[in-house]
XYZ file of C-alpha atoms in Angstrom:
521
model
C -25.447 25.467 -41.252
C -25.598 25.858 -36.835
C -25.496 30.144 -37.309
C -29.222 29.222 -39.644
C -30.760 27.065 -36.639
C -32.080 29.046 -34.109
C -34.994 28.706 -31.163
C -38.279 29.754 -33.991
C -36.588 27.137 -36.616
C -37.166 23.593 -34.637
C -39.998 21.991 -33.283
C -40.378 22.299 -29.995
C -39.629 18.963 -29.324
C -35.562 20.380 -29.596
C -36.614 23.002 -26.836
C -37.606 19.656 -24.729
C -35.139 17.381 -25.453
C -32.737 20.068 -25.028
C -33.683 21.149 -21.383
C -34.049 17.010 -20.540
C -30.286 16.326 -21.303
C -28.588 20.346 -20.190
C -26.928 20.568 -17.235
C -27.646 22.999 -15.121
C -24.316 24.942 -14.368
C -23.352 26.102 -18.039
C -26.739 25.058 -20.045
C -24.422 23.198 -22.343
C -25.002 19.634 -23.282
C -21.680 17.146 -22.699
C -20.497 15.197 -25.518
C -20.485 11.944 -23.671
C -24.969 12.889 -23.146
C -24.461 13.059 -26.670
C -23.144 10.076 -27.779
C -25.551 8.285 -25.452
C -28.470 9.953 -27.269
C -27.196 8.555 -30.379
C -27.035 5.143 -29.612
C -30.760 5.639 -28.701
C -30.989 5.336 -31.851
C -30.128 2.008 -33.209
C -28.843 3.692 -36.229
C -25.373 2.467 -38.113
C -22.350 2.689 -36.721
C -21.334 4.551 -38.692
C -24.042 6.487 -39.533
C -23.713 8.004 -35.553
C -19.587 8.681 -36.598
C -21.188 10.805 -39.109
C -23.223 12.737 -37.098
C -20.924 13.289 -34.571
C -17.775 14.339 -36.349
C -20.369 17.099 -38.754
C -21.715 18.157 -34.828
C -19.498 20.959 -33.277
C -18.198 21.265 -29.757
C -15.225 23.203 -27.549
C -14.137 21.778 -24.434
C -15.810 18.371 -24.322
C -19.466 20.671 -24.298
C -22.853 21.130 -27.174
C -24.219 24.236 -27.343
C -27.450 24.668 -27.959
C -27.445 24.758 -31.299
C -25.367 22.124 -32.019
C -27.761 19.895 -30.147
C -30.184 21.502 -32.246
C -28.191 20.822 -35.581
C -27.327 16.762 -34.420
C -30.612 16.580 -33.943
C -32.261 17.656 -37.437
C -28.915 15.419 -39.391
C -30.227 12.759 -36.934
C -33.999 12.943 -38.033
C -33.021 13.262 -41.671
C -30.827 9.971 -41.121
C -33.870 8.465 -39.702
C -35.469 9.003 -42.282
C -32.546 6.939 -44.781
C -31.034 9.608 -46.033
C -27.368 10.877 -45.426
C -26.447 12.971 -43.059
C -24.910 16.702 -43.935
C -24.703 18.726 -42.957
C -26.141 20.397 -46.762
C -29.081 19.156 -46.228
C -30.128 21.633 -43.348
C -29.900 24.111 -45.925
C -33.018 22.503 -47.195
C -35.077 22.715 -43.656
C -35.119 26.361 -42.916
C -39.167 26.563 -43.146
C -39.824 22.874 -40.392
C -36.883 20.596 -39.386
C -37.797 16.655 -38.870
C -38.671 14.978 -35.142
C -36.572 12.372 -34.794
C -38.214 9.520 -33.223
C -36.414 9.239 -29.540
C -38.985 8.827 -27.014
C -40.392 10.595 -24.533
C -38.426 13.607 -23.902
C -38.284 13.327 -20.521
C -36.724 9.656 -20.606
C -33.843 11.290 -21.666
C -33.304 12.599 -18.271
C -31.235 9.471 -17.565
C -28.451 10.227 -20.381
C -27.464 12.872 -18.315
C -24.053 12.167 -16.249
C -24.139 13.387 -12.847
C -22.038 16.152 -12.513
C -17.808 15.499 -11.003
C -17.600 17.242 -7.793
C -15.049 19.290 -7.954
C -13.901 22.335 -5.349
C -15.925 25.315 -6.517
C -12.271 27.429 -4.848
C -10.227 25.934 -8.236
C -10.490 27.311 -11.546
C -9.567 25.048 -13.936
C -7.898 26.111 -16.922
C -5.054 26.512 -18.527
C -3.456 29.584 -20.980
C -4.348 28.240 -24.389
C -7.628 28.041 -22.913
C -8.747 31.035 -21.734
C -7.138 32.760 -25.083
C -8.615 30.487 -26.960
C -11.997 31.838 -25.384
C -12.570 35.239 -28.089
C -10.054 37.344 -30.285
C -11.605 40.561 -30.835
C -10.263 42.613 -33.382
C -11.255 47.366 -33.153
C -10.457 49.151 -35.830
C -11.563 53.079 -36.301
C -13.413 53.730 -38.656
C -12.217 56.630 -40.883
C -15.028 58.353 -41.972
C -16.541 57.970 -38.574
C -13.422 60.117 -37.573
C -13.565 63.355 -37.845
C -12.385 65.583 -36.325
C -9.458 65.700 -33.130
C -11.822 63.558 -30.866
C -15.122 64.088 -32.595
C -17.486 61.115 -32.095
C -14.953 58.581 -32.664
C -16.253 55.295 -34.257
C -14.872 51.633 -33.654
C -15.992 48.419 -35.792
C -15.887 45.812 -32.741
C -14.836 42.557 -35.038
C -15.973 39.166 -31.914
C -14.959 36.197 -33.779
C -16.773 33.759 -31.641
C -19.395 35.430 -32.783
C -18.605 35.879 -36.348
C -20.283 39.262 -36.110
C -18.562 43.394 -36.420
C -20.584 45.856 -34.456
C -19.811 49.507 -34.546
C -19.430 51.440 -30.412
C -18.159 54.210 -29.494
C -16.178 55.051 -26.433
C -19.541 56.407 -24.282
C -20.621 53.098 -25.368
C -17.141 51.050 -23.770
C -17.789 53.371 -20.953
C -20.767 52.419 -20.067
C -20.125 48.851 -19.896
C -17.431 49.519 -17.853
C -19.879 50.967 -15.365
C -21.867 47.774 -15.203
C -19.751 45.132 -15.575
C -17.159 46.571 -12.006
C -21.210 47.326 -10.391
C -22.281 42.944 -12.582
C -19.038 41.604 -10.633
C -17.626 44.219 -8.057
C -15.142 41.185 -6.962
C -13.611 40.086 -9.519
C -10.879 41.466 -12.107
C -12.243 44.073 -14.015
C -9.994 45.864 -16.588
C -9.919 49.711 -16.368
C -10.592 51.594 -19.490
C -8.109 54.254 -21.182
C -8.616 57.954 -20.517
C -11.307 60.169 -22.847
C -9.572 62.314 -23.182
C -6.511 63.601 -24.049
C -4.239 66.261 -20.915
C -5.015 69.529 -21.564
C -2.410 71.740 -23.604
C -1.034 68.967 -25.820
C -3.639 69.725 -28.722
C -1.212 68.766 -32.518
C -2.081 67.024 -35.478
C -0.129 64.373 -33.905
C -0.210 63.501 -30.744
C -3.807 63.964 -31.674
C -3.384 60.645 -34.241
C -1.037 58.442 -31.171
C -3.633 59.197 -28.258
C -6.533 57.515 -30.703
C -4.968 54.465 -31.826
C -2.993 54.234 -28.520
C -6.454 53.846 -26.814
C -7.750 52.242 -29.653
C -5.288 49.209 -28.795
C -6.309 49.642 -24.903
C -9.955 49.369 -25.425
C -8.444 45.680 -27.428
C -6.826 44.568 -24.904
C -9.914 45.461 -22.079
C -12.167 43.888 -24.529
C -10.309 40.461 -24.877
C -8.856 41.023 -21.249
C -12.863 40.650 -20.257
C -14.325 37.700 -22.794
C -11.454 36.198 -21.934
C -12.156 35.914 -18.253
C -14.546 32.718 -17.426
C -16.692 33.775 -15.465
C -17.381 37.433 -17.657
C -17.443 35.159 -21.534
C -20.877 33.859 -20.289
C -22.296 36.077 -19.477
C -25.423 38.306 -20.772
C -23.057 41.800 -21.040
C -21.021 41.336 -22.563
C -22.751 38.929 -24.700
C -24.634 42.341 -25.001
C -21.949 44.114 -25.503
C -19.965 42.209 -28.610
C -23.800 41.454 -30.430
C -26.473 43.929 -30.487
C -26.671 45.686 -33.614
C -29.857 48.228 -32.647
C -29.803 52.068 -32.266
C -29.219 52.084 -28.829
C -26.524 49.898 -26.852
C -26.666 52.034 -23.708
C -30.529 51.603 -23.216
C -29.598 46.772 -23.872
C -27.056 46.876 -21.627
C -28.833 48.831 -18.295
C -31.953 46.520 -18.680
C -29.894 43.004 -19.065
C -27.982 44.878 -16.022
C -31.318 45.522 -13.765
C -32.647 41.898 -14.877
C -28.896 40.362 -13.202
C -28.135 42.971 -10.432
C -24.963 42.277 -8.664
C -23.026 38.999 -8.911
C -23.130 38.299 -5.396
C -27.226 38.504 -5.933
C -26.958 35.179 -8.518
C -24.099 32.717 -7.700
C -25.583 29.692 -6.109
C -22.435 29.976 -3.812
C -22.778 33.497 -2.658
C -24.182 32.575 1.330
C -21.832 29.438 1.025
C -17.894 30.950 -0.153
C -17.449 30.792 3.882
C -17.637 27.039 3.801
C -14.975 26.304 0.768
C -12.171 29.108 2.347
C -9.399 27.662 3.587
C -8.394 28.783 7.022
C -5.068 30.263 6.351
C -6.839 32.573 3.637
C -5.501 36.223 4.816
C -2.369 34.766 4.929
C -2.811 33.481 1.518
C -4.172 36.735 -0.470
C -1.702 38.815 1.593
C 1.377 36.441 0.644
C -0.001 36.161 -3.349
C -0.014 40.148 -3.204
C 2.491 41.087 -2.245
C 4.326 38.773 -4.990
C 1.610 39.770 -7.803
C 2.927 43.416 -6.240
C 6.359 42.672 -7.131
C 5.796 40.711 -10.463
C 4.149 44.082 -11.874
C 6.961 46.175 -11.250
C 9.569 44.124 -13.107
C 6.893 43.485 -15.907
C 6.032 47.420 -15.684
C 9.899 48.105 -16.333
C 10.476 45.197 -18.425
C 7.696 46.781 -20.418
C 9.058 50.158 -21.008
C 12.377 48.742 -22.261
C 10.670 46.584 -24.453
C 8.888 50.269 -25.352
C 12.183 51.462 -25.864
C 14.128 49.225 -28.332
C 10.535 49.485 -30.511
C 11.139 53.580 -30.789
C 14.842 53.241 -31.189
C 13.852 50.762 -33.803
C 11.788 53.561 -35.531
C 14.392 55.879 -34.878
C 16.716 53.773 -36.922
C 14.584 53.836 -39.567
C 14.074 57.907 -39.332
C 18.515 58.068 -40.000
C 18.537 55.442 -42.603
C 15.926 57.568 -44.500
C 17.897 60.461 -43.546
C 20.991 59.612 -44.838
C 19.803 58.025 -48.009
C 18.710 61.372 -48.409
C 21.686 62.814 -48.482
C 23.393 60.783 -50.894
C 20.815 61.289 -52.653
C 21.104 65.472 -52.426
C 25.499 64.629 -53.254
C 23.825 62.619 -56.048
C 21.991 65.017 -57.489
C 24.347 67.431 -56.839
C 24.822 69.268 -61.344
C 27.841 71.387 -59.792
C 30.557 71.721 -62.128
C 33.543 70.120 -61.195
C 36.060 72.648 -61.598
C 39.305 72.231 -64.264
C 41.264 71.795 -60.955
C 39.993 68.776 -60.021
C 38.761 66.813 -63.049
C 42.045 65.737 -64.583
C 42.441 63.349 -61.984
C 38.671 62.995 -60.388
C 36.670 60.569 -60.687
C 32.976 62.460 -58.483
C 31.640 62.493 -61.302
C 30.820 59.338 -62.564
C 30.895 58.250 -57.821
C 28.437 61.311 -57.993
C 26.273 59.596 -60.107
C 26.388 56.006 -58.202
C 25.735 58.087 -55.332
C 21.765 58.756 -56.301
C 21.647 54.994 -57.205
C 22.478 53.724 -53.662
C 19.690 56.238 -52.120
C 17.314 53.987 -53.045
C 18.568 50.861 -51.278
C 18.538 52.839 -48.327
C 15.211 53.715 -48.455
C 14.785 50.604 -48.400
C 16.570 49.278 -44.991
C 14.765 52.141 -43.676
C 10.980 50.682 -44.428
C 12.564 47.535 -43.549
C 13.573 49.349 -39.716
C 10.331 50.252 -39.592
C 8.698 47.171 -40.033
C 10.911 46.218 -37.217
C 9.309 48.566 -35.069
C 5.969 48.034 -35.885
C 6.626 43.936 -34.781
C 7.894 44.833 -31.421
C 5.022 47.386 -30.582
C 2.554 44.880 -32.415
C 4.385 40.890 -30.838
C 6.111 42.507 -27.754
C 5.090 45.909 -26.399
C 0.893 45.108 -26.719
C 1.641 41.277 -25.384
C 3.287 42.904 -22.247
C 0.663 46.134 -22.226
C -1.975 42.910 -21.507
C -0.191 41.172 -18.833
C 0.268 44.223 -17.552
C -3.816 45.027 -17.446
C -4.794 42.002 -16.361
C -1.455 43.044 -12.980
C -3.113 46.842 -12.820
C -6.696 45.394 -12.302
C -6.184 42.368 -9.423
C -4.189 45.845 -7.738
C -7.870 47.339 -8.398
C -9.771 44.812 -7.418
C -7.781 44.087 -3.837
C -7.842 48.267 -3.064
C -11.810 47.661 -3.674
C -12.214 44.403 -1.278
C -10.647 46.665 1.173
C -11.486 49.929 0.496
C -15.310 49.000 -0.069
C -16.897 45.833 2.152
C -14.046 45.714 4.703
C -14.566 49.350 4.894
C -18.352 49.211 4.928
C -18.458 46.240 6.646
C -16.602 48.415 9.862
C -18.786 50.722 10.098
C -21.816 48.271 10.260
C -20.937 47.291 12.590
C -19.058 50.346 14.913
C -23.606 51.502 13.397
C -24.355 48.372 15.585
C -22.085 49.085 18.356
C -23.398 52.792 18.987
C -27.413 51.867 18.958
C -26.410 48.791 21.422
C -25.400 51.261 24.105
C -28.523 53.490 23.464
C -30.822 50.327 23.878
C -28.718 49.221 26.622
C -28.878 53.459 27.792
C -33.219 52.824 26.500
C -33.817 50.217 29.456
C -31.586 51.495 31.873
C -33.536 54.791 31.920
C -37.819 54.897 31.159
C -38.104 55.750 27.738
C -40.806 56.042 25.992
C -42.502 52.397 23.850
C -42.564 54.253 20.928
C -38.421 55.596 21.068
C -37.946 52.277 22.285
C -39.538 49.763 19.303
C -38.139 52.474 16.983
C -34.694 51.600 18.478
C -35.133 47.842 18.405
C -35.870 47.591 14.968
C -33.044 49.946 13.723
C -31.165 47.074 15.614
C -32.025 44.645 14.187
C -32.291 45.917 10.422
C -28.990 46.642 11.677
C -27.861 43.437 12.618
C -28.914 41.782 9.604
C -27.342 44.779 7.338
C -24.292 43.450 9.192
C -24.476 40.081 7.895
C -25.465 40.699 4.069
C -21.977 42.611 4.438
C -20.498 39.823 6.162
C -21.172 36.800 4.012
C -20.064 40.033 1.156
C -16.980 40.032 2.344
C -16.564 36.196 2.457
C -17.757 35.882 -1.087
C -15.432 38.588 -1.999
C -12.081 36.689 -0.798
C -13.422 33.351 -2.531
C -13.760 35.869 -6.025
C -9.933 36.881 -4.717
C -8.797 33.257 -4.535
C -10.176 32.592 -7.726
C -8.984 35.815 -9.230
C -5.868 34.900 -7.599
C -5.671 31.804 -9.761
C -5.383 33.625 -12.938
C -3.058 35.879 -12.729
C -1.207 32.976 -12.228
C -2.864 31.105 -15.597
C -1.962 33.826 -17.037
C 1.574 33.794 -15.753
C 2.972 31.754 -18.801
C 2.802 34.553 -21.138
C 6.427 35.490 -19.965
C 7.520 31.990 -22.591
C 4.906 34.459 -25.130
C 6.725 37.617 -25.011
C 9.768 36.231 -24.766
C 9.692 34.292 -27.928
C 7.777 37.257 -29.414
C 11.128 39.447 -29.564
C 13.721 36.470 -30.053
C 11.840 36.195 -33.796
C 10.835 39.833 -33.729
C 15.285 39.967 -33.667
C 16.284 37.134 -35.903
C 13.977 38.290 -37.706
C 14.537 42.420 -38.068
C 18.205 41.331 -38.716
C 17.911 38.557 -40.937
C 15.774 41.118 -42.888
C 17.958 43.925 -42.729
C 20.921 43.775 -41.856
C 21.217 40.762 -43.390
C 19.849 40.397 -47.027
C 19.024 44.338 -47.433
C 23.188 45.520 -45.808
C 24.601 41.979 -48.060
C 22.736 42.850 -51.593
C 24.226 46.622 -50.772
C 27.123 45.914 -51.199
C 28.103 44.762 -54.692
C 26.778 47.432 -55.196
C 29.397 49.525 -53.909
C 32.186 48.209 -56.244
C 31.764 52.011 -57.945
C 33.070 53.251 -55.308
C 35.689 51.395 -55.622
C 38.989 50.303 -57.437
C 39.450 52.865 -60.089
C 42.197 54.420 -60.011
C 41.114 55.709 -56.561
C 43.561 53.265 -54.763
C 41.220 52.514 -52.900
C 39.766 48.133 -52.046
C 36.063 47.079 -51.325
C 36.093 46.191 -47.599
C 35.433 42.910 -46.836
C 31.789 41.603 -45.629
C 33.471 40.082 -42.433
C 36.363 40.220 -40.273
C 39.155 38.554 -41.323
């Protein structure tokens, strides 16, 4: 019943307890802290275990709503009731207050955070993929004419909600994410429109489907990023059901600003960077570039394999149609061939076999879809990530570093002007104005230097994320092998084997032929 508990439905005491024992960094409550809280209740051990089992946690932490649920169950148990989530259904109007003492005294339960290297990103591929899975579907009734008001249903598994978005909503969200996280891997959006001159209905449908897939890859990469997943922009985009999500997103960004302004480590980034950060960055960038090139070629080959499966389906279907054409040919058999000809019976058999080739074609279509969904899409999502890393490196070099160099040049010019002013007598006002500009430029340079170090700090973390995603290679290869095994078993195995006995009518009899063996002798 966690979804029915919210800030407005709980006593203020719940919020006071939460603020007393939650962590400052991510505003969650450690499971160990909640267990310490349970031990203060003097409830029987079995009851404490029941309450803990009913409270959801993820990665060793409780969310705010999970804590509220736990506090409600503690209060009910202290009233002598058996703790159960079903009891909470009767507490919609007012939740009971547990007896835990003064919230200020609960601060001692909070565990001291372990000293970790802020530069290190402690993530696994399983954790990243488990953060959320988002489905994007095109809404048929809103699709309209070609590329006109295509609307998407965006469903988040994590937030258990569906919202409706247009491409322009994605575009604004992407723009704000780039502004907020300029030093992070923000994946690119697919193009808004098709290339000019390609306006057929078939190509238009393929474009819309391709864009849907690309949008799904984009939003899943964002939702699984450890620094994006808890950001207000993402939460707003995935959960806001109002009429103008774009305004809501812009308002949220105005309150936060970019990451440099909100990250407590931004001005200390230089202290955590290794001395050879530039060398590490260069070598990692070169390695990831090579990985990107190889995966690009793997994706191209996988696409061709999927395309061949579709072409195979077309060929099988046409083969079956030609068999059907032969079987339905009602032309009379001429007398000169009718005495010894078995064409009449063969023709009837061929008509029946055309159905089997239709089944084979369907299996080939399924094989192509499996290869697209399970192999090509996994390769594409990793390629999107690698491309976002490449884009990030270019932003670092062309953005922060370039602006820093320009600022240094402007500062150098001002210093020369100042030196000239001290040698040659000038008006006092102009000299003071020049001094003020120099001070402003020095402050700007200092800020840019801090941003440069913070950009390198983020680049170091983003590089770690790329390597965290690298084990997806095993997922891709596993999907490739499974799709081929399943395809050969269903298509080339079962169906072809079932088809073979049906060929007996075409062999034997008076035609002097024998049925070919199923396998080579």
